[in-house]
XYZ file of C-alpha atoms in Angstrom:
212
model
C 95.760 90.011 145.574
C 97.311 92.077 148.371
C 96.172 95.498 149.564
C 99.108 96.985 147.634
C 96.873 96.777 144.537
C 93.632 97.779 146.234
C 92.780 100.721 143.972
C 93.902 98.987 140.788
C 91.730 95.983 141.621
C 88.676 98.184 142.124
C 89.287 99.588 138.655
C 90.261 96.380 136.817
C 88.173 93.718 138.658
C 89.669 90.792 140.609
C 89.395 88.488 137.582
C 91.589 90.694 135.409
C 94.046 91.299 138.249
C 94.485 87.540 138.493
C 95.314 87.403 134.796
C 97.830 90.233 135.111
C 99.504 88.582 138.085
C 100.079 85.306 136.231
C 100.962 86.701 132.789
C 104.713 86.424 132.000
C 106.124 89.536 130.336
C 109.705 90.222 129.269
C 110.849 93.834 128.912
C 113.884 94.354 126.674
C 115.706 97.439 127.913
C 115.796 99.130 131.315
C 116.347 102.703 130.206
C 113.902 105.600 130.115
C 111.097 103.544 128.589
C 111.918 100.062 129.838
C 112.611 100.903 133.465
C 109.551 103.111 133.888
C 107.394 100.603 132.043
C 108.612 97.743 134.231
C 107.865 99.742 137.364
C 104.430 100.718 136.074
C 103.539 97.139 135.170
C 104.659 95.917 138.590
C 102.614 98.599 140.354
C 99.631 97.665 138.165
C 99.637 94.052 139.360
C 101.975 92.193 136.983
C 104.219 89.876 138.991
C 105.905 87.657 136.381
C 108.299 90.183 134.899
C 111.705 89.702 133.328
C 113.926 92.622 132.373
C 116.969 92.437 130.089
C 119.597 95.181 129.909
C 123.407 95.060 129.824
C 123.988 98.702 130.739
C 125.052 100.379 133.952
C 123.389 103.480 135.381
C 124.933 106.835 134.477
C 124.288 110.199 136.083
C 122.568 111.488 132.949
C 119.969 108.722 133.320
C 118.607 110.083 136.586
C 116.139 112.631 135.204
C 114.230 110.161 133.025
C 114.767 106.799 134.735
C 113.669 105.573 138.201
C 117.159 105.318 139.663
C 119.004 107.234 142.392
C 122.365 108.960 142.533
C 123.628 106.176 144.808
C 122.840 103.676 142.016
C 125.259 105.221 139.502
C 127.669 102.585 138.237
C 125.428 99.625 139.080
C 123.645 97.450 136.530
C 120.207 98.777 135.619
C 118.509 95.369 135.641
C 119.878 94.543 139.091
C 118.871 97.860 140.657
C 115.396 97.689 139.123
C 114.971 94.158 140.467
C 116.048 95.212 143.957
C 113.925 98.353 144.098
C 110.712 96.634 142.976
C 111.215 93.822 145.465
C 111.628 96.369 148.261
C 108.583 98.321 147.104
C 106.154 95.514 146.301
C 107.698 92.170 147.195
C 107.740 91.253 143.488
C 110.710 89.178 142.372
C 111.513 90.599 138.941
C 113.845 88.388 136.927
C 116.606 90.861 136.099
C 119.151 89.832 133.461
C 122.237 92.045 133.149
C 123.112 90.621 129.748
C 123.370 91.722 126.155
C 120.671 90.129 124.007
C 122.194 88.530 120.907
C 121.058 86.180 118.125
C 122.756 83.371 120.071
C 120.983 83.871 123.415
C 117.686 85.427 122.306
C 115.797 82.137 122.577
C 117.103 81.530 126.085
C 116.425 85.071 127.308
C 112.891 85.291 125.899
C 111.911 81.710 126.730
C 108.700 81.384 128.728
C 107.369 84.831 127.831
C 103.756 85.291 126.822
C 104.576 88.822 125.660
C 107.795 90.674 124.837
C 108.083 94.449 125.110
C 110.910 95.929 123.042
C 112.233 99.117 124.624
C 115.789 98.830 123.342
C 117.565 101.999 122.242
C 119.391 100.658 119.191
C 118.365 99.146 115.878
C 120.577 96.046 116.139
C 118.894 94.800 119.319
C 115.459 95.798 118.057
C 116.032 93.776 114.885
C 116.973 90.677 116.872
C 113.783 90.939 118.931
C 111.661 91.681 115.863
C 112.958 88.690 113.928
C 112.679 86.208 116.787
C 109.235 87.283 117.941
C 107.812 87.219 114.400
C 107.483 83.441 114.639
C 107.503 82.815 118.398
C 105.937 85.384 120.755
C 103.618 88.420 120.571
C 105.790 91.532 120.725
C 105.058 95.204 121.319
C 107.648 97.813 120.309
C 107.836 101.077 122.263
C 110.089 103.863 121.015
C 110.449 107.625 120.868
C 112.295 110.471 119.190
C 112.035 114.213 119.742
C 108.379 114.862 120.690
C 107.064 111.681 119.020
C 106.558 108.165 120.369
C 105.044 104.974 119.059
C 103.590 101.815 120.570
C 103.363 99.316 117.705
C 102.829 95.563 117.473
C 105.423 93.457 115.716
C 103.503 92.729 112.522
C 103.214 96.468 111.762
C 106.622 97.515 113.072
C 109.606 98.636 111.028
C 113.010 98.726 112.712
C 114.470 102.245 112.479
C 117.619 102.878 110.489
C 120.887 102.467 112.362
C 122.146 105.848 111.117
C 121.390 107.586 114.432
C 122.086 104.801 116.898
C 123.985 107.047 119.334
C 120.728 107.471 121.192
C 122.182 108.647 124.472
C 122.722 112.170 123.153
C 119.296 113.100 121.810
C 116.819 115.515 123.478
C 114.346 113.733 125.723
C 111.415 115.085 127.721
C 110.440 113.168 130.849
C 106.791 114.000 130.187
C 106.932 112.234 126.822
C 108.496 109.186 128.487
C 105.786 108.962 131.136
C 102.950 109.590 128.680
C 104.301 106.883 126.375
C 104.701 104.441 129.241
C 101.127 105.060 130.390
C 99.739 104.373 126.909
C 101.926 101.287 126.484
C 100.853 99.854 129.836
C 97.196 100.309 128.937
C 97.806 98.598 125.578
C 99.474 95.691 127.402
C 96.651 95.391 129.925
C 94.108 95.421 127.100
C 96.030 92.644 125.362
C 96.023 90.475 128.484
C 92.324 91.147 128.995
C 91.026 90.668 125.451
C 93.987 89.709 123.200
C 93.387 92.903 121.225
C 96.542 94.335 119.650
C 96.129 98.100 119.481
C 98.923 100.314 118.144
C 99.269 104.048 118.818
C 101.399 107.090 118.148
C 101.932 109.864 120.696
C 102.998 113.460 120.140
C 103.790 115.658 123.108
C 103.388 119.148 121.645
C 99.667 118.665 120.947
C 98.992 115.932 123.556
C 97.729 113.695 120.732
C 97.321 109.938 121.131
C 96.260 108.439 117.810
C 95.606 104.923 116.586
C 98.408 103.722 114.310
C 97.489 102.439 110.888
C 99.901 101.406 108.163
């Protein structure tokens, strides 16, 4: 483990950092949740990361996503891959593709954990269905001042009625709080195989265990 993770290693122990480094994770979506989560995982010591997103960066993404004005128009997965390699020397496997029922097996192949951060119900359903019988999957989503971090067996795909997700109110603080909780859930899973689900509400700073 390099000095880039010096503080994290003091907190986590070298043994756990070794597990994080070698644990293959695929993040579905490189938007507000997916991009920040990928960056946070990389800066926490994960080095086998794959990110899947077909979208290009828009100016309205800049307040909640770790991109720059000069990146507008470029593919999110490509820019995220480049920036994390420059920052940490980690070669993220960026896939600028749309995930479909036809290619889901190929795109998620080799993952020990899938993180669903997609922003539409169609893509979330594809991930949910495939992972139900193949790979552990954690779903991370938000709306208004509420967010949830829920494992696949307890997850329900939201209705497609409001799938124009680019136009809803979004607080950066909720994004970052949700990402922090999700990353800790992921680290706990790698460490102990525990699958903990949570809800987050911003107005009262409440992080609560999720129970069906």
